[in-house]
Each structure stands twice: as C-alpha cells, then as structure tokens.
Coordinates of C-alpha atoms in Angstrom, one line a residue:
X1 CA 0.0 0.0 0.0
X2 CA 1.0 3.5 -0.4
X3 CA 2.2 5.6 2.5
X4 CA 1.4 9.1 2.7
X5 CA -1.8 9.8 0.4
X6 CA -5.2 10.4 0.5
X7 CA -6.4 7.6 -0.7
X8 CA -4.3 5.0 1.9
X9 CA -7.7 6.4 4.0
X10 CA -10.6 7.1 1.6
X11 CA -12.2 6.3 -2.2
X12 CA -14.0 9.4 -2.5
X13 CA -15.9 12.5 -0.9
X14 CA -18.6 14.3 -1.4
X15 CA -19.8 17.3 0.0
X16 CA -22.9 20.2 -0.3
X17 CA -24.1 23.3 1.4
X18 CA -27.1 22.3 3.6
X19 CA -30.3 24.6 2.9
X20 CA -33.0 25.0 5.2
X21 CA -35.8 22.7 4.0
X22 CA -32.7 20.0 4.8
X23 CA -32.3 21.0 8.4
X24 CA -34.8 22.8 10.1
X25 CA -37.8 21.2 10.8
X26 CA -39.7 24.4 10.9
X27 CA -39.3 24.5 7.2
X28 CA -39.4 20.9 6.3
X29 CA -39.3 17.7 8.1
X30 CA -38.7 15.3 5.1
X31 CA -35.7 14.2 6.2
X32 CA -33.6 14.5 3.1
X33 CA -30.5 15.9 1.2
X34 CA -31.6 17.0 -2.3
X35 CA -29.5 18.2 -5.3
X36 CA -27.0 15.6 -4.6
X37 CA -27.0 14.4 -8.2
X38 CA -22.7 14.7 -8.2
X39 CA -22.9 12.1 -5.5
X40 CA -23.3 9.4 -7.7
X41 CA -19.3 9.3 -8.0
X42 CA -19.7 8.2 -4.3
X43 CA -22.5 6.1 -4.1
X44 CA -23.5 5.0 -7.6
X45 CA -26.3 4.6 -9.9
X46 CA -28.4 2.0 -8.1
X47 CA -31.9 3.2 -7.3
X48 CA -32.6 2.7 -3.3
X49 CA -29.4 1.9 -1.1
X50 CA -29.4 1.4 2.5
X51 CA -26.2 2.7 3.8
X52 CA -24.8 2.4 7.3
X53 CA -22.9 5.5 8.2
X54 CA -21.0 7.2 11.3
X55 CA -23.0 10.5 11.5
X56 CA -20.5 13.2 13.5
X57 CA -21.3 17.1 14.8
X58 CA -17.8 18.6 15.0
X59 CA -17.6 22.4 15.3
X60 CA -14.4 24.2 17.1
X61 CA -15.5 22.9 20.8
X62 CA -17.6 20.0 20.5
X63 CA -17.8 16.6 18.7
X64 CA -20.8 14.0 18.9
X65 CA -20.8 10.7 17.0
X66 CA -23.5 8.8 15.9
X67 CA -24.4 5.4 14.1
X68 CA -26.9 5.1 12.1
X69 CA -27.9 4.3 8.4
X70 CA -29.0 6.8 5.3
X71 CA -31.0 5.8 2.2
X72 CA -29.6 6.9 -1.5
X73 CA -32.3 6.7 -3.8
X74 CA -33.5 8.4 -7.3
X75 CA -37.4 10.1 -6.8
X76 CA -37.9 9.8 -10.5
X77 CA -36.7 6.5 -11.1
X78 CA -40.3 5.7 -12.1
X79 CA -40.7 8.0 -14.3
X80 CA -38.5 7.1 -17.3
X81 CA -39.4 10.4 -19.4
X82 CA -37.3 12.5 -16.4
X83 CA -33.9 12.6 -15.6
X84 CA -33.0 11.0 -12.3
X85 CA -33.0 13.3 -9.3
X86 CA -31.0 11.8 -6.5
X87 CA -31.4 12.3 -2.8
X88 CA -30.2 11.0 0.8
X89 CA -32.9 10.2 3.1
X90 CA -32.1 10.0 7.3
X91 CA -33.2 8.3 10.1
X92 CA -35.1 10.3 13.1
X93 CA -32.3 9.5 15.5
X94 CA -30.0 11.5 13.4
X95 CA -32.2 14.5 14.1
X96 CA -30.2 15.4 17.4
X97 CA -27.1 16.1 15.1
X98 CA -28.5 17.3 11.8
X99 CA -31.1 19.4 13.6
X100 CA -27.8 21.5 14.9
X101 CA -26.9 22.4 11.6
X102 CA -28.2 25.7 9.7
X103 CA -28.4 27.4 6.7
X104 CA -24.8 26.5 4.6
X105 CA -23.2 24.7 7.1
X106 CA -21.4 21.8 5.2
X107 CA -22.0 18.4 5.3
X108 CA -19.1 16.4 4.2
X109 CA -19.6 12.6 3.7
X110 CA -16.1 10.4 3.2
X111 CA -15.8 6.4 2.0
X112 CA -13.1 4.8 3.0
X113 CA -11.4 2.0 1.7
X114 CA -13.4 -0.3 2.7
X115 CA -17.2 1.2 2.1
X116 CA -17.5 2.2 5.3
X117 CA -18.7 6.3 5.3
X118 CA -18.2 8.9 7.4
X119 CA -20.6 11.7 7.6
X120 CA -19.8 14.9 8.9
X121 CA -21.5 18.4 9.6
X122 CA -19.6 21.3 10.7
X123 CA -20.7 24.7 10.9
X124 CA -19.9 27.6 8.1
X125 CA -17.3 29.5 9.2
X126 CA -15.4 27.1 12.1
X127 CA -12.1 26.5 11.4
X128 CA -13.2 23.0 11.0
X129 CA -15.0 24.0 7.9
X130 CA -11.6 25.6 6.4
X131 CA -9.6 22.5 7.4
X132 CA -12.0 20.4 5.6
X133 CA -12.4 22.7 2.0
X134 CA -8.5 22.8 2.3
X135 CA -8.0 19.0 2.6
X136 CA -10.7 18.1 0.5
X137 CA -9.9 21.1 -1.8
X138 CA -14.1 21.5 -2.1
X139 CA -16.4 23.1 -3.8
X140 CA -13.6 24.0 -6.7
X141 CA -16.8 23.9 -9.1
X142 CA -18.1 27.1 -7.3
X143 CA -20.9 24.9 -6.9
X144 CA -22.5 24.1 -3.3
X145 CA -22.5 20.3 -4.9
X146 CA -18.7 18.9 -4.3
X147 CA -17.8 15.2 -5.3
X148 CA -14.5 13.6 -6.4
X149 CA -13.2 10.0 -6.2
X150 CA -9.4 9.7 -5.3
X151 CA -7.7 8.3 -8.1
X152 CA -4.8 8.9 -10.4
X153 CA -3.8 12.4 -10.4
X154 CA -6.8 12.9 -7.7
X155 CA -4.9 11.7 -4.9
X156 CA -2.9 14.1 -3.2
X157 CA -0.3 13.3 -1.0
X158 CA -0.8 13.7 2.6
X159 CA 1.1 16.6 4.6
X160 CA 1.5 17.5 8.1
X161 CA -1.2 19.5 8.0
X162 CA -3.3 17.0 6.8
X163 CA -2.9 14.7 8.8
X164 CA -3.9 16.6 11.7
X165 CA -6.6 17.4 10.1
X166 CA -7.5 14.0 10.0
X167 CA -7.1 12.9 13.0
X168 CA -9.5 16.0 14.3
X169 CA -12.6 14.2 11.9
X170 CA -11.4 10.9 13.6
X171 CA -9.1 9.3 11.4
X172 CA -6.2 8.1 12.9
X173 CA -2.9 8.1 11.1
X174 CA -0.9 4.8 11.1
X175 CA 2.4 6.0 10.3
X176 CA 4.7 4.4 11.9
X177 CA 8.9 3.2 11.1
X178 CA 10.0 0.1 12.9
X179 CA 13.2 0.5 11.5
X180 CA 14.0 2.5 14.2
X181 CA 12.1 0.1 16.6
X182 CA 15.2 -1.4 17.6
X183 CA 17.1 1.9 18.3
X184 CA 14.0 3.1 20.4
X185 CA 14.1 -0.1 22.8
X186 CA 18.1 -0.2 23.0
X187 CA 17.7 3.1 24.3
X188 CA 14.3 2.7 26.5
X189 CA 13.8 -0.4 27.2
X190 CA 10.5 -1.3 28.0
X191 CA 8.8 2.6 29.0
X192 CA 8.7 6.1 27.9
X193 CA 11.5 8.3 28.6
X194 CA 10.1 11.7 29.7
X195 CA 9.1 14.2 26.4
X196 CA 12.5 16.4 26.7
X197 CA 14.4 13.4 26.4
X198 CA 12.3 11.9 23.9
X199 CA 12.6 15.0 21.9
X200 CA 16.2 15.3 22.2
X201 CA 16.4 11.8 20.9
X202 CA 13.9 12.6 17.6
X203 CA 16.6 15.4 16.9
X204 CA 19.4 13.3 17.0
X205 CA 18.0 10.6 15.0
X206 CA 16.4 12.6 12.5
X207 CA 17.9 11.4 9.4
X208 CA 18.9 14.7 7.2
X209 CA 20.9 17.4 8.0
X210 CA 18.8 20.5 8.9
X211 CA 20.0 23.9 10.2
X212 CA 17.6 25.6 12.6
X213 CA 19.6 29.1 12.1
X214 CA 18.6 29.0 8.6
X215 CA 15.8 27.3 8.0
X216 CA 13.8 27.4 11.2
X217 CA 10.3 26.9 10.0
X218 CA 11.3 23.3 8.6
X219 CA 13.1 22.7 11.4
X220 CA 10.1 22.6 13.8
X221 CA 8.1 20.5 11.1
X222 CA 10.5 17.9 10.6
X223 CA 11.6 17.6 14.1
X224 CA 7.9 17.3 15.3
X225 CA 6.7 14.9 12.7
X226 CA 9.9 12.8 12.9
X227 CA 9.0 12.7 16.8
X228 CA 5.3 11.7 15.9
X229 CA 6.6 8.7 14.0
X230 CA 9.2 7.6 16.6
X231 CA 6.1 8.0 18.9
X232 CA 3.6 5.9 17.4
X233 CA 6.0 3.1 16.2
X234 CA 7.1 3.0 20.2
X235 CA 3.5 3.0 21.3
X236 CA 2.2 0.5 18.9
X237 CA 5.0 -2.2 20.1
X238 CA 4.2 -1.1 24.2
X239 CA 0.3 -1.2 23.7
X240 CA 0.9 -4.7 21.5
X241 CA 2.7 -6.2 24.6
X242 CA 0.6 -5.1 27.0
X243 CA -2.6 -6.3 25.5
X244 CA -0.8 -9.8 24.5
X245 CA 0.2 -9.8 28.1
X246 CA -3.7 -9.2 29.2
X247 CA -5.2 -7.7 32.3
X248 CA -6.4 -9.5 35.4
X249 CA -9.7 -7.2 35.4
X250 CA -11.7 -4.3 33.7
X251 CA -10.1 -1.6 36.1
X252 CA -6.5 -2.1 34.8
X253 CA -7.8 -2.6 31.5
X254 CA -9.6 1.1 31.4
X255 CA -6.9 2.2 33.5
X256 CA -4.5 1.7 31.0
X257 CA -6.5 2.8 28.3
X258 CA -7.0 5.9 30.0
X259 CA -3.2 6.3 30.6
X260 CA -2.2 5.7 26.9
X261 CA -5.1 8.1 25.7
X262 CA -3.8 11.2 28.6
X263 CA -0.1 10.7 27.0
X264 CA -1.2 10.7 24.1
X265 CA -3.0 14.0 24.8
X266 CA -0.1 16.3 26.5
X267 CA 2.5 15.0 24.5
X268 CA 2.4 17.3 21.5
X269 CA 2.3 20.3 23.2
X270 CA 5.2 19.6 25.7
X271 CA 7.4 18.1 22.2
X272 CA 6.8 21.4 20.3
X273 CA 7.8 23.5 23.2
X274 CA 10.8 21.6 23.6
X275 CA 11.7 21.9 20.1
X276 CA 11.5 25.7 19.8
X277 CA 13.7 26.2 23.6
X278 CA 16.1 24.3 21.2
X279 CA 15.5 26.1 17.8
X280 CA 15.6 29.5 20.2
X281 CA 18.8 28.2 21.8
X282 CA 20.5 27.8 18.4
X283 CA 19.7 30.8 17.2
X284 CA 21.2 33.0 20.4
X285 CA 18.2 34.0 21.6
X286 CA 17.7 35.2 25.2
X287 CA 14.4 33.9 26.5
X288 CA 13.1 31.9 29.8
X289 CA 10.9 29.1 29.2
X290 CA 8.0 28.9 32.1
X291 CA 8.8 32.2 33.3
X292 CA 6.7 33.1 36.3
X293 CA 4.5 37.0 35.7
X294 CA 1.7 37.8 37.4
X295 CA -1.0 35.7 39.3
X296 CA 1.5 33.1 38.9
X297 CA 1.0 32.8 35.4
X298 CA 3.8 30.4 33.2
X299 CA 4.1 31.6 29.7
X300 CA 5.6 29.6 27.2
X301 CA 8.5 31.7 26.6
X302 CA 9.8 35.1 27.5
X303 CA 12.0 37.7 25.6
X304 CA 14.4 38.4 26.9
X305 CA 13.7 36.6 30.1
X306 CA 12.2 36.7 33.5
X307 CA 14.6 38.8 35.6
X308 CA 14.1 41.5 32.8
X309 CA 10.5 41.1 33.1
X310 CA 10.5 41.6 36.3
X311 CA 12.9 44.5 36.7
X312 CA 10.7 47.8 37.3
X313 CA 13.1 49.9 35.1
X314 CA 13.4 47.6 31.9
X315 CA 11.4 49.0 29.2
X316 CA 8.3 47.0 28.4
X317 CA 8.9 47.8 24.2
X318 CA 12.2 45.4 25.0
X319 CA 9.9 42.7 25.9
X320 CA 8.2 39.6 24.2
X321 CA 6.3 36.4 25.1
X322 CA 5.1 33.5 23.1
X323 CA 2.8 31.3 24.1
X324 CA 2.7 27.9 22.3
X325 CA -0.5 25.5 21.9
X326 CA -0.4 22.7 19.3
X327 CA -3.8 23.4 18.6
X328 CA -5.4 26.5 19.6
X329 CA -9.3 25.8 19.7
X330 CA -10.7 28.6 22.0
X331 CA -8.0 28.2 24.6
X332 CA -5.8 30.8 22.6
X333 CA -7.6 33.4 25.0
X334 CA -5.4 32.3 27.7
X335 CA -2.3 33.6 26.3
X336 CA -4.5 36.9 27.1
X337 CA -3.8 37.3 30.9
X338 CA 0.0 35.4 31.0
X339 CA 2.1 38.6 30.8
X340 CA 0.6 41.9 31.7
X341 CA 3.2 44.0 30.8
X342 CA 3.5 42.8 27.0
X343 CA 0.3 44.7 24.8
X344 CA 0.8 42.5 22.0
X345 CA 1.5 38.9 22.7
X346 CA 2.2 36.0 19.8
X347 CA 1.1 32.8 20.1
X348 CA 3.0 29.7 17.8
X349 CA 0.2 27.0 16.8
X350 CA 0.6 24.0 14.3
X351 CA -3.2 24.5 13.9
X352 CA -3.7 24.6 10.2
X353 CA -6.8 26.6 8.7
X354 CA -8.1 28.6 11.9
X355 CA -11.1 30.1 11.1
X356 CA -11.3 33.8 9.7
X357 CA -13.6 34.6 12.7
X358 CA -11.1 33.5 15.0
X359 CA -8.0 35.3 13.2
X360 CA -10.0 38.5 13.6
X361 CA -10.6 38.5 17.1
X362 CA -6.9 37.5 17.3
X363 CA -6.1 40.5 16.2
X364 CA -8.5 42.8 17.9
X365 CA -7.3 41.3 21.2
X366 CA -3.0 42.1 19.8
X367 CA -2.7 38.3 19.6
X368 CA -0.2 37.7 16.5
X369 CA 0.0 34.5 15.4
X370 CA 3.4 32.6 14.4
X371 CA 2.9 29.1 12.5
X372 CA 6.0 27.6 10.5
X373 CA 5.7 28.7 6.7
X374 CA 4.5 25.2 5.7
X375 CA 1.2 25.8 7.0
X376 CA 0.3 29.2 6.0
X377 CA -1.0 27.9 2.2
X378 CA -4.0 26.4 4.6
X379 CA -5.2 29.6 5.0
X380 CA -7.3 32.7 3.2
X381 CA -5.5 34.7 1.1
X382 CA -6.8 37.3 3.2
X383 CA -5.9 35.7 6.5
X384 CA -1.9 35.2 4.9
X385 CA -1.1 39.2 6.1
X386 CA -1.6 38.9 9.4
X387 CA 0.5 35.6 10.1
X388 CA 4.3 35.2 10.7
X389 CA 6.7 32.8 10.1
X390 CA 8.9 31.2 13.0
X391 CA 12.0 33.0 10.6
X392 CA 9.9 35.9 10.8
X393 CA 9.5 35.9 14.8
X394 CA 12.8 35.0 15.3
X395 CA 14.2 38.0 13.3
X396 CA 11.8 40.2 15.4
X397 CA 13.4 39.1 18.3
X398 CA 16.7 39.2 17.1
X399 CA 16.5 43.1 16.2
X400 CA 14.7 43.8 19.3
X401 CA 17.4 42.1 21.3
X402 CA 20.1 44.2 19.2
X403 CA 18.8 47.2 20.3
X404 CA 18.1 47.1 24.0

C-alpha cells in the first residue's frame, strides 16, 4: 500500500451546502438531502441503497458521533421520461445532530477504503469547515454540490497538515517506522522516557541534516513529525505487549486505556515547546521558558527573560512572550492574561486553517500568530497578512534584542 496519500484512507468525498428545507424542521421535516446528483461518484447509480454510516457534529468545541444508516435513492426512477434526481434520506435519530446544523453549514460525507462512510457536519465559518475545504480542496466547481473520487492524479499526498486534520474528523494516522524500533528499545527499554528526552532523541536521530539558524520553519516541522513517527512506532510495540500480556480485570484494563489516551493528549504540546527552547537556543536568543509573571501565570517563553520582566526599570517595548498550543481551539484566549506587561503577545500554533472569525478576534485582542511557513497555504488569502513565520518571529526578536 502507499504511504502518505489520500487515498491510503478514503475512495471518494462528497460534499454540499445544507439549505433550510434540509435541516430545520420548521421548514421541512422530510428528512432528506436533495441536489445531490454529483454524489453518484460516491454512491453509484443503483436506485434505493441502505447505507450504514458514522454521523458526527464537529464544530471548534464540540464533537458528537453517531451510528446510524441513510437511504440513496432516485425520486424519478419511475418515471422514465425525467432525468434522475437523487437524494439521501435520514433516520429520526439522526435529528439530534442534523437538527444543529443551519443554513450553509457543510455536510461532508467520506468512503473509505473499505465502504465504510463517514458523515460529517460542521458549521460555516469554524475553522473545522476551512480545514476540511483545504484537505478536500471542495467546492472547486463554485458549486455548493462537491464530489471527487481519489484516483490517479486525484490523490494528493498527505502533509503534516493534513494529517492533523484527520485525526481532528477521527481518522487516525498509522504512520509508523520500525526501522528504528530497535534503536527506540536499545535506548528505553521497555517505557517512555520523559518528552525532553524523547525529543532530544527525535533530533538526534532525524535522518537529514537540517539547520535551525537558517531554516527554522522546517526545522520545527521535521523535528515534530519525525517525533510523531518515533512516537507511534514506540507506542504501537508497548500497547501490543501489554494487550498480549492481558489484564487481570476491567479496572486495569480502562486504567490503562486511559493512561495511553492522557499521553497521548499532553504529549504534543510539551514536544513542540521543547523543540522551539532548542530552535531558540541555536539561534542566540535570550528567552526563559516557564517564566513566572503575574498571578503566577507560566508563559511559554519570555523575551528576553524573567529577571528582565521583572525588573521595574526595563522597558516594556524590550519585551516579548510567546505562548505555544499545538492546537489552539478557544484556549488561545489564555495567552491573554499570561504577561501583563506585554500589549501585544504571539502565540505559535501548528493548527492549520483557523477560522477567519477566529483570526479576527486575534487581532483585535493584539494576539499575532506565528505558525511555520508550511502551514500558511491552509489559509485565506486574506488571512496570509496577518501571520508570521517562526523566521519571521525570530528575526523580530533578534532586532529587538540588538537594540536594548
């Protein structure tokens, strides 16, 4: 099979603009998706298909998963003087999601490689929505009617981006190396080292040369993703032993579960901080990572440290924080209150495609947002402006530095 594309995870998509008579049951309670004719690439010409599907809500806060079953059927098949006209039909239990949705919200339905779809609805303007029209690349047509089966030159190749992306709709990526299986236990043994170390180790074993002075923004890609891999392969082999080894009851069963899922969780922020203290390091920078400000708040980083923070004489223009979130959701407004003295704080994100609502309040709270170069073409043109590159942050700091 081939590693890295599209199509290792899914056939085909399809995707539409919801209307009102297809979601609001003060208009219309027919529970159907009409003018889906273009779906046909998904679900073929047969006349009436029961399909079982996973039905999912996700908007910037909240997911909820359903299964349940659709119908895809042609209305006119009877009729042989008209041309077919295609529609999905739900189930009432699927009300409690689709009823969420309004007006030109997106619903997004995926087949993977096995038949088995995936249904989503997320709401028009979420960063969810961007993140999906960017992976999908939808609605190209200019049509609210989007379908396309992944095949020959339709089958783009997966990114780092994208495969976040996936994993936010549900999809895990199985990308993992096991030639470096052998190198991870040598090393470990049998258990996780703590993330600094772990990271350190990623760096070392990364297998190209890359200079964080000059290229910074591919440093932090590689390293991270590199990390990911080495992650996953080591977690597959731990979680394989464990469950061949068994549990002696349902407690140690979910408590383990639970402990694999909570690594799994705070991982990626702690390996993306420890990457930039080194990428920061490299590149002279003065900085504290943790500092303590006010309330006993712990930014991410500090320019050019705490004891200058802290000093009542040091100008406040001289200083500059970062705060650092792998994703940033709606926790970004927490990098609001970490450093009183700084007016306009940045915040470094591997989020790709944040919503243009959310940029914009960004920016009216003097929130400037760093991502590395590589995911900056997941974004508006008209968002691009207002974003910085780690090169471009780093430089900032590097001048500011010079001159106080």
């Amino acid at each position: 099979m081939k590693q890295g594309y599209l199509s290792n995870y899914f056939s085909g998509v399809g995707a539409k603009r919801l209307t009102a008579s297809e979601v609001s049951p003060n208009v219309s309670n027919q529970h159907q998706f009409q003018g889906i004719n273009d779906f046909i690439k998904i679900f073929g010409t047969e006349n009436r298909k029961d399909i079982p599907v996973q039905l999912v809500w996700i908007d910037d806060e909240d997911k909820t998963y359903l299964n349940t079953s659709i119908t895809w059927t042609d209305a006119r098949k009877k009729d042989e003087n008209r041309s077919p006209e295609y529609r999905i039909y739900y189930k009432t239990i699927a009300e409690e999601i689709i009823y969420r949705a309004e007006p030109n919200d997106i619903l997004v339905i995926c087949e993977d490689k096995v038949g088995n779809f995936l249904m989503i609805i997320t709401p028009k303007g979420s960063s969810v929505e961007s993140q999906l029209i960017w992976l999908f690349d939808l609605f190209t047509n200019e049509k609210d009617v989007y379908a396309e089966r992944f095949e020959g030159y339709k089958d783009p190749q997966l990114t780092f981006a994208s495969r976040l992306i996936l994993e936010t709709i549900g999809v895990e990526v199985d990308e993992t190396d096991n030639n470096y299986l052998d190198q991870i236990l040598n090393k470990y043994g049998n258990s996780f080292p703590t993330t600094k170390e772990f990271s350190k180790f990623a760096r070392e074993s990364f297998p190209y040369e890359i200079d964080p002075q000059k290229n910074p923004d591919a440093a932090i890609l590689e390293w991270i993703e590199h990390e990911e891999i080495l992650f996953k392969t080591f977690e597959e082999y731990l979680v394989e032993k464990k469950l061949d080894k068994g549990f002696n009851d349902v407690d140690s069963f979910i408590s383990f579960s639970l402990s694999v899922q909570n690594r799994r969780k705070s991982r990626m922020g702690y390996a993306l901080e420890n990457h930039l203290q080194q990428i920061f390091t490299d590149c002279d920078l003065k900085f504290t990572h943790n500092a303590i400000t006010e309330n006993k708040a712990r930014p991410d980083f500090i320019f050019p440290g705490e004891n200058k923070y802290h000093k009542e004489d040091y100008p406040k223009r001289c200083l500059n924080m970062l705060g650092v979130k792998s994703t940033c959701k709606d926790r970004w407004r927490q990098v609001l209150s970490e450093a009183d003295k700084i007016q306009k704080k940045h915040l470094f994100t591997l989020e790709p495609g944040i919503s243009k609502n959310q940029t914009t309040e960004m920016i009216s709270n003097d929130l400037q947002l760093v991502l590395p170069r590589g995911l900056h073409n997941t974004y508006y043109d008209s968002q691009k402006n207002t974003l910085l590159t780690l090169a471009e942050f780093i430089e900032l700091i590097i001048e500011k530095q010079k001159n106080c």
